[in-house]
Amino acid sequence: LPPTSTAASSFLDLTPGRALGPFHLGAPLSDVARYMQGQGMEYRKVQLQFRVSHPCQNDICFYASHNGMRLRFCGKTQTLKSIDVTSPRKVSITYKGRLLTGVRTTPTFSLVSRVLGPTFPVKAHPRKKVFILQYPGVWVIFPSNGNLSSKEIRRDELDQADPVASKIIILGEKGSDTSLGTSTYFEPVVVKVGTGVRFAKRKRSLLFRKHTLQHILSVLGPPDQIYVKDANSTHIHRSNRDAKGSKARETKGDYFLNYFSLGMDFLVDGLNHTMKKIVLHTNMPATRNFNRYNRCNFQIMITAKNGNASQKVNSLNGAATANQERTRGKQGLGSDGSKLSADESKLEKHSNNELKEKDIAKESTKVISYYSRWKEIQKILGPCDRPMVYGGSPGVLDFPTTKDLEAQSGPDHSPSGPMILAGASELNRLNPFKSTLFYAYEGIIFEVIPTNGNISSVVLFS
């Protein structure tokens, strides 16, 4: 290809502190990825960069080396926080109709000053051997070939040297709001285990055993997709009594309402159309469903009563049902018969957009969120029994031998090690997180990434 083919086919208009072309600060990761995928060969090679051990604490980046750009997303909210133009000569940037960078336009110090106008004195960084020309919402970085002895450089020296910019950063101004206004993206979802969920911005609740399909559609609108549950791969793990009682229920056609934009799935009973299960997705990088769902900003309220470790359920029975949720379905464990009116009032009590720590401590309530790790969850809910393994590449750990099963068997000669739900696939071999583990408590199941202890998804039921 000729050298000019490395440039973007269209000009990107610069809006300082707000956007660069179609990339707007505050935009969700999924929207940016969808746009880049829809441009065909325009963004032919994009690398996903993140820190495996701390995917929530550190930024997630889309690095388009062919276009000379790196898009940085906040590790928690997964919204675009800054745009790094790493190769200004590869990107055609305009500001108020004037060309700033491009294949045939060299972004020198004098050109940047003419196009963007005057600003504060240049700040030098001796350790990095660069100096920065700062504008509100835009930083232009220049390399320094000489020795930097002071933090400020004289303007006449720069005019004489006229260096070429090595990087341009578009970032939000301090104190500015780059969110999407009234958008419900990343809306806080307050969860009360065994009862239901409440949406903070909408000020509406969805409760188990009470609300139906019409309630879900009334609160959330039409789903992005409807999936009819037609698989039951864990039926073998049920007891004979449960199997006899479920024969009539197997043909009723439960179905899922998939809300990818909210990061949530709702399992609806095919017989009476009441809400049975809710699945919350964290959209962790390099998991199977990454970029299929947005991150759900859930806050699970755990009181002293339902946070007691004595209320945990056996992981074999509870997690055996969890695989149905990976096709987004599984069977419930029964209800405690509490009154919905009381539970609904408690759920509404914690439906503020931000939960105050002093209020939580006052009510002896602890919160489990999307960035909570498995060790932290165990401290709140207590220890859990053996997990069920979902997916993973083949190996001794995934496929135990007879000798391994005998060594791990309990008093009833049942294996106490991990169970296997799915075999190997090419996707699993390429997945750095490998298989995931399901841990079950009463009314809730956590899908845990064993590599870093983060939560991949949460399943709620009555």
PDB file of N, CA and C in Angstrom, residues 147 215 265 276 285 342-343 367 432:
ATOM      1  N   ASN A 147      18.567  19.505  27.008  1.00  0.00           N
ATOM      2  CA  ASN A 147      18.420  19.281  28.441  1.00  0.00           C
ATOM      3  C   ASN A 147      17.439  20.291  29.024  1.00  0.00           C
ATOM      4  N   HIS A 215     -45.174  -5.725  33.344  1.00  0.00           N
ATOM      5  CA  HIS A 215     -44.455  -4.815  34.238  1.00  0.00           C
ATOM      6  C   HIS A 215     -43.043  -4.540  33.710  1.00  0.00           C
ATOM      7  N   ASP A 265     -30.510  -9.548  31.873  1.00  0.00           N
ATOM      8  CA  ASP A 265     -31.415 -10.518  31.267  1.00  0.00           C
ATOM      9  C   ASP A 265     -32.517 -10.824  32.270  1.00  0.00           C
ATOM     10  N   LYS A 276     -38.978 -14.717  36.840  1.00  0.00           N
ATOM     11  CA  LYS A 276     -38.377 -15.789  37.635  1.00  0.00           C
ATOM     12  C   LYS A 276     -36.934 -15.511  38.018  1.00  0.00           C
ATOM     13  N   PRO A 285     -13.432  -7.527  30.567  1.00  0.00           N
ATOM     14  CA  PRO A 285     -12.684  -7.801  29.327  1.00  0.00           C
ATOM     15  C   PRO A 285     -12.273  -9.261  29.215  1.00  0.00           C
ATOM     16  N   ALA A 342     -43.514  -5.279  52.390  1.00  0.00           N
ATOM     17  CA  ALA A 342     -42.418  -4.889  53.283  1.00  0.00           C
ATOM     18  C   ALA A 342     -41.095  -4.880  52.545  1.00  0.00           C
ATOM     19  N   ASP A 343     -40.875  -5.911  51.700  1.00  0.00           N
ATOM     20  CA  ASP A 343     -39.626  -5.980  50.955  1.00  0.00           C
ATOM     21  C   ASP A 343     -39.521  -4.838  49.953  1.00  0.00           C
ATOM     22  N   VAL A 367     -22.562  -3.616  50.935  1.00  0.00           N
ATOM     23  CA  VAL A 367     -22.884  -3.531  49.514  1.00  0.00           C
ATOM     24  C   VAL A 367     -21.902  -4.367  48.718  1.00  0.00           C
ATOM     25  N   PRO A 432      -7.956 -15.652  27.769  1.00  0.00           N
ATOM     26  CA  PRO A 432      -6.947 -15.633  28.832  1.00  0.00           C
ATOM     27  C   PRO A 432      -7.521 -15.938  30.202  1.00  0.00           C
TER      28      PRO A 432
END
